[in-house]
């Protein structure tokens, strides 16, 4: 397929092509040269560091028969291994529109590769002198990206969004456990008349003042803590102090909750019942009105809200919750009633869109509501980011950021309010022990060269948004039986294959059939998702009505398209990826209809 239009590219756009290897390995030579340079410098560094020590592997050794045989054997196995990897899913091409991954960027790849050679362990300074510097600087860059104050915000890299989310809840639990312990202590000693809900959300100011006023020692508080003591003992104290049953804390999570939250809740001992799902609206966004209702319900039941989770970029639809409205609700509670509730933003997927906020084209594609949501990320207590998704960084690289030191306490009972934190080693605040520095360096070099702003990464993400607009437009024009879900906040969209008047169970079967065909074809890769009525009820009913679909199933089977390759919209290659995909879909739909 020959592209008919000649499209002019700006120098800026052309320059950005230098940041990827390219679908046809166009930048292979340059990449190879840089990798060779890294290796050369690295070998030379090793050679010169203690050069007087002399060799342990002599030239003679290297000529030894068995030595050479072993080497040849390894080389052969290595080559066979690289043959095997040619069977790996090709994720570097714009034909791959399946999951939240694409070709990694060159700064990320090279930063990762260079660091790999030095193998730092970011568990501590002794094993990662430079690695930890990279991490601190890269965290500053990510903090700046989401609008946190550089130097005030804290954080670290994790193996991914799952661990970062668990770490968010770990910190929120630390905070409310302190407040609740003090509350329990006060009530057991008849020093307060406030309710359990009020005391559990008292805020650090009231906490510190009360501790000083009553001269309460750490040790005295410990036995009231669910974490520092025994939860079962602490429960007994709570019930004795407050004179009513205590049914545990709750976590308010939007109905589209990522699976990582189930893991977090289960690991941190909350129990699945603690999950209170907040309803979603017809676009799949958490409803702030239902959030207020759930907070009220928790208050009436005297159950602390350990955390509210808002999502900026859902895994299914790339949807962005109205973070600004959610935060307004929580800020009002704090200001008017002294109720401090932790907001954690799961921006694992969407967080990097903050780099597009000053780009006029992206501003037009992202709705006003979505823009406001991204602009409000910095108001929350903690944020999860996944550089290994829209940061174009190799796996595995996630990050947890917190607003300031007061949100970073995890396990040392005294740390959060006694300001002993300056000397704290990083490993005391990370869930993982040994940690690599590759992700940190990959992020650092990306930020330094590409830049997390409207001139760098922002342009690439703008292209992803443009790709979504262009592809959905082509589908609309050419494929009447493809019905796109009316929820496209970012660069993901989902569709069903359905005809007017059809039953949703039939549409599901047809869509699944199409999906199975696409999976078997080597031409394009897509993913699928299933939305359930009990979570996405309003969205499903809204879309079914739009498509004149008769709902007779509790689920909607959808094909999911994630457009994150920087070259999807390219008009210079022989193959037009977007039109090519539409033509491919048309052919496959015809085949399943038979
Ligand atoms: C990907 C994702 C996660 C989990 O991150 P991993 O890096 O896969 O552990 C959590 N939340 C959201 C919204 C995600 O998209």
CSV table of C-alpha atoms in Angstrom, one decimal, residues 152-560:
chain,number,residue,atom,x,y,z
A,152,UNK,CA,10.4,17.9,48.9
A,153,UNK,CA,8.7,14.9,47.2
A,154,UNK,CA,10.3,11.6,47.9
A,155,UNK,CA,10.2,8.2,46.3
A,156,UNK,CA,12.1,5.3,44.8
A,157,UNK,CA,12.0,2.9,42.0
A,158,UNK,CA,10.2,-0.4,42.3
A,159,UNK,CA,9.9,-3.5,40.1
A,160,UNK,CA,6.6,-2.1,38.7
A,161,UNK,CA,3.2,-0.6,39.4
A,162,UNK,CA,2.1,-3.5,41.5
A,163,UNK,CA,4.8,-3.0,44.1
A,164,UNK,CA,4.4,0.8,44.0
A,165,UNK,CA,0.7,0.4,44.7
A,166,UNK,CA,1.4,-1.9,47.6
A,167,UNK,CA,4.0,0.6,48.9
A,168,UNK,CA,1.3,3.4,48.7
A,169,UNK,CA,-1.0,1.4,50.9
A,170,UNK,CA,1.9,0.5,53.2
A,171,UNK,CA,2.5,4.2,53.8
A,172,UNK,CA,-1.2,5.1,54.2
A,173,UNK,CA,-1.5,2.3,56.7
A,174,UNK,CA,1.5,3.6,58.7
A,175,UNK,CA,-0.2,7.0,58.9
A,176,UNK,CA,-3.7,6.0,60.0
A,177,UNK,CA,-2.3,3.3,62.3
A,178,UNK,CA,-0.5,6.1,64.2
A,179,UNK,CA,-3.5,8.2,64.5
A,180,UNK,CA,-5.8,5.4,65.4
A,181,UNK,CA,-3.3,4.1,68.1
A,182,UNK,CA,-3.2,7.5,69.7
A,183,UNK,CA,-7.0,7.7,69.5
A,184,UNK,CA,-7.4,4.3,71.1
A,185,UNK,CA,-4.9,5.3,73.8
A,186,UNK,CA,-6.8,8.5,74.5
A,187,UNK,CA,-10.1,6.8,74.8
A,188,UNK,CA,-8.8,4.0,77.0
A,189,UNK,CA,-7.4,6.7,79.4
A,190,UNK,CA,-10.6,8.9,79.1
A,191,UNK,CA,-8.7,11.7,77.6
A,192,UNK,CA,-10.9,12.3,74.5
A,193,UNK,CA,-14.6,12.1,73.5
A,194,UNK,CA,-14.0,12.1,69.8
A,195,UNK,CA,-15.3,9.2,67.7
A,196,UNK,CA,-13.1,6.5,66.2
A,197,UNK,CA,-13.6,7.9,62.7
A,198,UNK,CA,-12.5,11.4,63.8
A,199,UNK,CA,-9.5,10.2,65.7
A,200,UNK,CA,-8.3,7.9,63.0
A,201,UNK,CA,-8.1,10.8,60.6
A,202,UNK,CA,-6.8,13.4,63.0
A,203,UNK,CA,-3.8,14.7,61.0
A,204,UNK,CA,-0.2,14.9,62.1
A,205,UNK,CA,-0.6,18.4,63.7
A,206,UNK,CA,-3.2,17.2,66.2
A,207,UNK,CA,-1.2,14.0,66.7
A,208,UNK,CA,2.0,15.9,67.6
A,209,UNK,CA,0.1,18.4,69.8
A,210,UNK,CA,-1.7,15.7,71.7
A,211,UNK,CA,1.5,13.6,72.2
A,212,UNK,CA,3.2,16.7,73.7
A,213,UNK,CA,0.2,17.8,75.8
A,214,UNK,CA,-0.1,14.4,77.5
A,215,UNK,CA,3.6,13.5,77.3
A,216,UNK,CA,2.8,10.1,75.8
A,217,UNK,CA,5.9,7.9,75.2
A,218,UNK,CA,6.3,5.8,72.1
A,219,UNK,CA,6.4,2.6,74.0
A,220,UNK,CA,3.0,3.4,75.6
A,221,UNK,CA,1.4,3.9,72.2
A,222,UNK,CA,2.9,0.8,70.7
A,223,UNK,CA,0.5,-1.7,72.3
A,224,UNK,CA,-2.4,0.2,70.7
A,225,UNK,CA,-1.0,-0.1,67.2
A,226,UNK,CA,-2.4,-2.7,64.7
A,227,UNK,CA,1.1,-2.9,63.2
A,228,UNK,CA,3.6,-2.5,66.0
A,229,UNK,CA,1.6,-4.7,68.4
A,230,UNK,CA,-0.7,-7.6,67.6
A,231,UNK,CA,-3.7,-6.7,65.5
A,232,UNK,CA,-5.9,-8.9,67.7
A,233,UNK,CA,-4.6,-7.2,70.9
A,234,UNK,CA,-5.0,-3.7,69.4
A,235,UNK,CA,-8.6,-4.6,68.3
A,236,UNK,CA,-9.4,-5.4,71.9
A,237,UNK,CA,-8.1,-2.1,73.1
A,238,UNK,CA,-10.0,-0.3,70.4
A,239,UNK,CA,-13.3,-1.9,71.4
A,240,UNK,CA,-12.7,-1.3,75.1
A,241,UNK,CA,-11.7,2.3,74.5
A,242,UNK,CA,-14.5,3.2,72.1
A,243,UNK,CA,-17.1,1.0,73.7
A,244,UNK,CA,-18.3,-0.4,70.4
A,245,UNK,CA,-17.4,-3.0,67.8
A,246,UNK,CA,-14.6,-2.3,65.5
A,247,UNK,CA,-14.9,-3.8,62.0
A,248,UNK,CA,-11.6,-2.7,60.5
A,249,UNK,CA,-10.5,0.0,58.1
A,250,UNK,CA,-11.7,0.2,54.5
A,251,UNK,CA,-10.1,1.2,51.2
A,252,UNK,CA,-12.2,3.1,48.6
A,253,UNK,CA,-11.2,1.9,45.2
A,254,UNK,CA,-13.0,2.7,41.9
A,255,UNK,CA,-14.9,-0.3,40.4
A,256,UNK,CA,-12.3,-0.7,37.7
A,257,UNK,CA,-9.7,-1.6,40.3
A,258,UNK,CA,-6.5,-3.0,39.1
A,259,UNK,CA,-5.6,-6.5,40.3
A,260,UNK,CA,-2.6,-5.1,42.2
A,261,UNK,CA,-5.0,-3.6,44.8
A,262,UNK,CA,-6.3,-7.1,45.6
A,263,UNK,CA,-2.8,-8.1,46.3
A,264,UNK,CA,-2.1,-5.0,48.3
A,265,UNK,CA,-5.1,-5.5,50.5
A,266,UNK,CA,-4.4,-9.2,51.0
A,267,UNK,CA,-0.7,-8.7,51.8
A,268,UNK,CA,-1.3,-5.9,54.3
A,269,UNK,CA,-3.8,-7.8,56.2
A,270,UNK,CA,-7.0,-5.8,55.5
A,271,UNK,CA,-9.2,-8.6,54.3
A,272,UNK,CA,-11.1,-8.5,51.1
A,273,UNK,CA,-14.2,-7.1,52.7
A,274,UNK,CA,-12.2,-3.9,53.3
A,275,UNK,CA,-12.4,-3.3,49.5
A,276,UNK,CA,-15.3,-0.9,49.0
A,277,UNK,CA,-15.9,-0.3,45.3
A,278,UNK,CA,-16.8,3.1,44.3
A,279,UNK,CA,-19.3,3.3,41.4
A,280,UNK,CA,-18.2,4.2,37.9
A,281,UNK,CA,-20.1,6.5,35.6
A,282,UNK,CA,-21.1,5.8,31.9
A,283,UNK,CA,-17.6,6.7,30.8
A,284,UNK,CA,-15.9,4.4,33.3
A,285,UNK,CA,-14.8,7.2,35.7
A,286,UNK,CA,-15.1,6.9,39.5
A,287,UNK,CA,-18.1,8.9,40.6
A,288,UNK,CA,-17.1,11.6,43.1
A,289,UNK,CA,-20.7,11.6,44.4
A,290,UNK,CA,-20.5,7.9,45.2
A,291,UNK,CA,-17.1,8.4,46.8
A,292,UNK,CA,-18.7,11.0,49.2
A,293,UNK,CA,-21.5,8.5,49.9
A,294,UNK,CA,-19.0,5.7,50.8
A,295,UNK,CA,-17.0,8.0,53.0
A,296,UNK,CA,-20.2,8.9,54.9
A,297,UNK,CA,-21.0,5.2,55.2
A,298,UNK,CA,-17.6,4.5,56.6
A,299,UNK,CA,-18.0,7.4,59.1
A,300,UNK,CA,-21.4,6.1,60.3
A,301,UNK,CA,-19.9,2.7,60.8
A,302,UNK,CA,-16.8,4.2,62.5
A,303,UNK,CA,-14.5,2.5,60.0
A,304,UNK,CA,-11.3,4.5,59.1
A,305,UNK,CA,-10.7,5.1,55.4
A,306,UNK,CA,-7.2,3.8,55.0
A,307,UNK,CA,-6.9,5.2,51.5
A,308,UNK,CA,-8.8,6.4,48.5
A,309,UNK,CA,-7.4,5.3,45.2
A,310,UNK,CA,-7.9,7.3,42.0
A,311,UNK,CA,-6.7,6.1,38.7
A,312,UNK,CA,-5.1,8.1,36.0
A,313,UNK,CA,-5.1,5.8,33.0
A,314,UNK,CA,-7.0,2.6,33.6
A,315,UNK,CA,-5.6,-0.7,32.3
A,316,UNK,CA,-8.8,-1.5,30.4
A,317,UNK,CA,-9.7,1.8,28.7
A,318,UNK,CA,-6.9,4.2,29.5
A,319,UNK,CA,-9.6,6.2,31.4
A,320,UNK,CA,-8.7,9.0,33.8
A,321,UNK,CA,-10.7,9.5,37.0
A,322,UNK,CA,-11.6,13.1,37.9
A,323,UNK,CA,-8.7,13.4,40.3
A,324,UNK,CA,-9.3,17.1,40.8
A,325,UNK,CA,-12.9,16.6,41.9
A,326,UNK,CA,-11.9,13.7,44.2
A,327,UNK,CA,-9.2,15.7,45.7
A,328,UNK,CA,-11.6,18.7,46.2
A,329,UNK,CA,-13.9,16.4,48.2
A,330,UNK,CA,-11.0,15.2,50.3
A,331,UNK,CA,-9.6,18.7,50.8
A,332,UNK,CA,-13.0,20.0,51.9
A,333,UNK,CA,-13.2,17.2,54.5
A,334,UNK,CA,-9.8,18.2,55.8
A,335,UNK,CA,-10.5,21.9,55.9
A,336,UNK,CA,-14.0,21.9,57.3
A,337,UNK,CA,-14.0,18.8,59.5
A,338,UNK,CA,-10.3,18.0,60.2
A,339,UNK,CA,-10.7,14.6,58.5
A,340,UNK,CA,-7.5,13.7,56.8
A,341,UNK,CA,-7.9,11.0,54.1
A,342,UNK,CA,-5.0,9.7,52.0
A,343,UNK,CA,-5.4,9.9,48.2
A,344,UNK,CA,-3.2,7.6,46.2
A,345,UNK,CA,-3.1,8.1,42.4
A,346,UNK,CA,-2.5,5.0,40.4
A,347,UNK,CA,-0.9,6.7,37.5
A,348,UNK,CA,1.1,3.6,36.5
A,349,UNK,CA,-0.1,3.9,33.0
A,350,UNK,CA,-1.2,7.5,32.5
A,351,UNK,CA,1.2,9.6,34.6
A,352,UNK,CA,3.5,10.3,31.7
A,353,UNK,CA,0.8,12.2,29.9
A,354,UNK,CA,1.7,15.1,32.2
A,355,UNK,CA,4.5,15.7,29.7
A,356,UNK,CA,1.9,16.7,27.1
A,357,UNK,CA,0.0,19.3,29.2
A,358,UNK,CA,1.7,22.3,27.6
A,359,UNK,CA,1.3,20.9,24.0
A,360,UNK,CA,-1.5,22.7,22.2
A,361,UNK,CA,-2.5,19.7,20.0
A,362,UNK,CA,-2.7,17.3,23.0
A,363,UNK,CA,-4.7,19.9,24.9
A,364,UNK,CA,-7.3,19.6,22.1
A,365,UNK,CA,-7.4,15.8,22.1
A,366,UNK,CA,-7.4,15.3,25.9
A,367,UNK,CA,-10.7,16.7,27.3
A,368,UNK,CA,-10.7,19.7,29.6
A,369,UNK,CA,-11.7,17.3,32.4
A,370,UNK,CA,-8.8,14.9,31.7
A,371,UNK,CA,-6.4,17.9,31.6
A,372,UNK,CA,-7.7,19.1,35.0
A,373,UNK,CA,-7.3,15.6,36.4
A,374,UNK,CA,-3.6,15.4,35.3
A,375,UNK,CA,-3.0,18.9,36.6
A,376,UNK,CA,-4.3,17.7,40.0
A,377,UNK,CA,-2.0,14.7,40.5
A,378,UNK,CA,0.4,16.7,42.7
A,379,UNK,CA,-2.3,17.3,45.3
A,380,UNK,CA,-2.4,13.7,46.3
A,381,UNK,CA,-0.4,12.0,49.0
A,382,UNK,CA,1.2,9.4,46.8
A,383,UNK,CA,1.5,8.4,43.1
A,384,UNK,CA,2.4,5.3,41.2
A,385,UNK,CA,4.2,5.6,37.9
A,386,UNK,CA,5.3,2.9,35.5
A,387,UNK,CA,8.3,4.1,33.4
A,388,UNK,CA,8.1,0.7,31.7
A,389,UNK,CA,4.8,1.7,30.1
A,390,UNK,CA,4.5,5.2,28.6
A,391,UNK,CA,8.1,6.1,29.7
A,392,UNK,CA,9.5,3.7,27.0
A,393,UNK,CA,11.9,2.2,29.5
A,394,UNK,CA,12.8,-1.5,29.6
A,395,UNK,CA,11.2,-3.8,32.2
A,396,UNK,CA,11.0,-3.8,35.1
A,397,UNK,CA,10.7,-0.2,36.2
A,398,UNK,CA,8.0,1.3,38.4
A,399,UNK,CA,8.1,4.1,40.9
A,400,UNK,CA,6.3,5.2,44.0
A,401,UNK,CA,6.3,9.0,44.8
A,402,UNK,CA,5.1,10.7,47.9
A,403,UNK,CA,4.3,14.3,48.4
A,404,UNK,CA,6.7,14.9,51.2
A,405,UNK,CA,8.6,13.2,54.1
A,406,UNK,CA,5.4,13.0,56.2
A,407,UNK,CA,3.9,10.6,53.7
A,408,UNK,CA,7.0,8.4,53.6
A,409,UNK,CA,6.8,6.5,56.9
A,410,UNK,CA,6.5,2.8,56.7
A,411,UNK,CA,7.5,0.6,59.5
A,412,UNK,CA,9.7,2.3,62.2
A,413,UNK,CA,7.0,3.2,64.7
A,414,UNK,CA,8.6,6.5,65.7
A,415,UNK,CA,10.0,7.8,62.4
A,416,UNK,CA,7.2,9.9,61.0
A,417,UNK,CA,6.9,12.5,63.7
A,418,UNK,CA,10.3,12.5,65.5
A,419,UNK,CA,12.2,13.7,62.4
A,420,UNK,CA,14.9,11.0,62.7
A,421,UNK,CA,14.4,10.4,59.1
A,422,UNK,CA,17.4,12.2,57.8
A,423,UNK,CA,19.7,9.4,58.6
A,424,UNK,CA,17.3,6.7,57.4
A,425,UNK,CA,18.8,4.4,54.8
A,426,UNK,CA,16.8,3.9,51.6
A,427,UNK,CA,16.3,0.1,52.2
A,428,UNK,CA,14.2,0.8,55.3
A,429,UNK,CA,11.6,2.4,53.2
A,430,UNK,CA,11.5,0.1,50.2
A,431,UNK,CA,9.4,-3.1,50.1
A,432,UNK,CA,12.1,-4.8,48.0
A,433,UNK,CA,15.6,-5.5,49.4
A,434,UNK,CA,18.1,-5.7,46.6
A,435,UNK,CA,17.1,-3.3,43.8
A,436,UNK,CA,18.7,-2.6,40.4
A,437,UNK,CA,19.7,0.8,39.2
A,438,UNK,CA,19.0,0.2,35.5
A,439,UNK,CA,15.5,1.6,35.6
A,440,UNK,CA,16.6,4.7,37.5
A,441,UNK,CA,19.4,5.4,35.0
A,442,UNK,CA,17.1,4.7,32.0
A,443,UNK,CA,14.7,7.3,33.4
A,444,UNK,CA,17.5,9.7,34.1
A,445,UNK,CA,19.0,9.6,30.6
A,446,UNK,CA,15.6,9.8,29.0
A,447,UNK,CA,14.8,12.9,31.1
A,448,UNK,CA,18.2,14.4,30.3
A,449,UNK,CA,18.1,13.8,26.6
A,450,UNK,CA,14.5,13.4,25.4
A,451,UNK,CA,13.0,15.4,28.2
A,452,UNK,CA,9.6,14.8,30.0
A,453,UNK,CA,8.0,17.9,28.5
A,454,UNK,CA,6.0,19.1,25.5
A,455,UNK,CA,9.2,19.2,23.3
A,456,UNK,CA,10.3,15.6,24.0
A,457,UNK,CA,8.3,12.8,25.4
A,458,UNK,CA,5.2,15.0,25.1
A,459,UNK,CA,5.5,15.0,21.3
A,460,UNK,CA,5.7,11.2,21.3
A,461,UNK,CA,2.7,10.9,23.5
A,462,UNK,CA,0.9,13.5,21.4
A,463,UNK,CA,1.5,11.2,18.4
A,464,UNK,CA,-0.1,8.3,20.3
A,465,UNK,CA,-3.2,10.5,21.0
A,466,UNK,CA,-3.3,11.5,17.3
A,467,UNK,CA,-3.0,7.8,16.3
A,468,UNK,CA,-6.0,7.0,18.4
A,469,UNK,CA,-8.0,9.9,16.9
A,470,UNK,CA,-6.9,8.9,13.3
A,471,UNK,CA,-7.6,5.2,13.7
A,472,UNK,CA,-11.0,5.6,15.4
A,473,UNK,CA,-11.9,8.0,12.5
A,474,UNK,CA,-10.9,5.5,9.9
A,475,UNK,CA,-12.9,2.8,11.6
A,476,UNK,CA,-15.9,5.0,11.8
A,477,UNK,CA,-15.7,5.7,8.1
A,478,UNK,CA,-14.9,2.2,6.8
A,479,UNK,CA,-16.2,-0.4,9.3
A,480,UNK,CA,-19.8,0.2,10.3
A,481,UNK,CA,-20.0,-3.1,12.2
A,482,UNK,CA,-17.1,-2.1,14.5
A,483,UNK,CA,-18.6,-0.3,17.6
A,484,UNK,CA,-16.1,1.7,19.6
A,485,UNK,CA,-16.7,2.2,23.3
A,486,UNK,CA,-17.5,5.8,24.2
A,487,UNK,CA,-14.6,6.2,26.7
A,488,UNK,CA,-11.4,7.4,25.1
A,489,UNK,CA,-9.5,9.6,27.4
A,490,UNK,CA,-6.1,8.8,26.2
A,491,UNK,CA,-4.4,6.5,23.6
A,492,UNK,CA,-6.4,3.3,24.2
A,493,UNK,CA,-9.8,2.3,22.8
A,494,UNK,CA,-11.9,-0.8,22.8
A,495,UNK,CA,-14.4,-2.1,20.4
A,496,UNK,CA,-17.0,-4.7,19.8
A,497,UNK,CA,-18.3,-6.2,16.6
A,498,UNK,CA,-22.0,-5.7,16.7
A,499,UNK,CA,-25.0,-5.0,14.5
A,500,UNK,CA,-28.1,-2.9,15.4
A,501,UNK,CA,-30.7,-4.9,17.2
A,502,UNK,CA,-28.3,-7.8,18.0
A,503,UNK,CA,-28.1,-9.4,21.4
A,504,UNK,CA,-25.0,-8.6,23.4
A,505,UNK,CA,-24.2,-12.3,23.8
A,506,UNK,CA,-24.1,-12.6,20.0
A,507,UNK,CA,-21.9,-9.6,19.7
A,508,UNK,CA,-19.6,-11.0,22.4
A,509,UNK,CA,-19.3,-14.3,20.5
A,510,UNK,CA,-18.5,-12.5,17.2
A,511,UNK,CA,-16.0,-10.2,18.8
A,512,UNK,CA,-14.3,-13.2,20.5
A,513,UNK,CA,-14.2,-15.0,17.2
A,514,UNK,CA,-12.5,-12.0,15.5
A,515,UNK,CA,-10.1,-11.7,18.4
A,516,UNK,CA,-9.1,-15.4,18.0
A,517,UNK,CA,-8.5,-14.9,14.3
A,518,UNK,CA,-6.3,-11.9,14.9
A,519,UNK,CA,-4.3,-13.7,17.5
A,520,UNK,CA,-3.6,-16.5,15.0
A,521,UNK,CA,-2.5,-14.0,12.3
A,522,UNK,CA,1.1,-12.8,12.3
A,523,UNK,CA,0.1,-9.4,10.9
A,524,UNK,CA,-1.1,-7.4,13.9
A,525,UNK,CA,-1.3,-7.9,17.6
A,526,UNK,CA,-4.3,-6.8,19.7
A,527,UNK,CA,-5.4,-7.5,23.2
A,528,UNK,CA,-8.8,-8.1,24.7
A,529,UNK,CA,-10.7,-7.1,27.8
A,530,UNK,CA,-14.0,-8.1,29.4
A,531,UNK,CA,-16.1,-5.5,31.2
A,532,UNK,CA,-18.6,-6.8,33.7
A,533,UNK,CA,-22.0,-5.3,34.4
A,534,UNK,CA,-21.4,-5.3,38.2
A,535,UNK,CA,-18.5,-2.9,37.7
A,536,UNK,CA,-19.1,-1.1,34.4
A,537,UNK,CA,-22.9,-1.3,34.4
A,538,UNK,CA,-23.6,2.3,33.4
A,539,UNK,CA,-20.9,2.3,30.8
A,540,UNK,CA,-22.2,-1.0,29.3
A,541,UNK,CA,-25.8,0.2,29.2
A,542,UNK,CA,-24.8,3.6,27.7
A,543,UNK,CA,-22.8,2.0,24.9
A,544,UNK,CA,-25.4,-0.8,24.3
A,545,UNK,CA,-28.0,1.9,23.9
A,546,UNK,CA,-25.8,3.8,21.5
A,547,UNK,CA,-25.3,0.7,19.4
A,548,UNK,CA,-28.9,-0.5,19.7
A,549,UNK,CA,-27.6,-3.6,21.3
A,550,UNK,CA,-30.0,-5.8,23.4
A,551,UNK,CA,-28.3,-6.6,26.7
A,552,UNK,CA,-28.6,-10.2,27.6
A,553,UNK,CA,-25.2,-10.9,29.1
A,554,UNK,CA,-23.5,-9.8,32.3
A,555,UNK,CA,-20.3,-8.9,30.3
A,556,UNK,CA,-19.0,-7.2,27.3
A,557,UNK,CA,-16.2,-8.8,25.4
A,558,UNK,CA,-14.0,-6.2,23.8
A,559,UNK,CA,-10.9,-6.0,21.6
A,560,UNK,CA,-8.5,-3.5,23.1
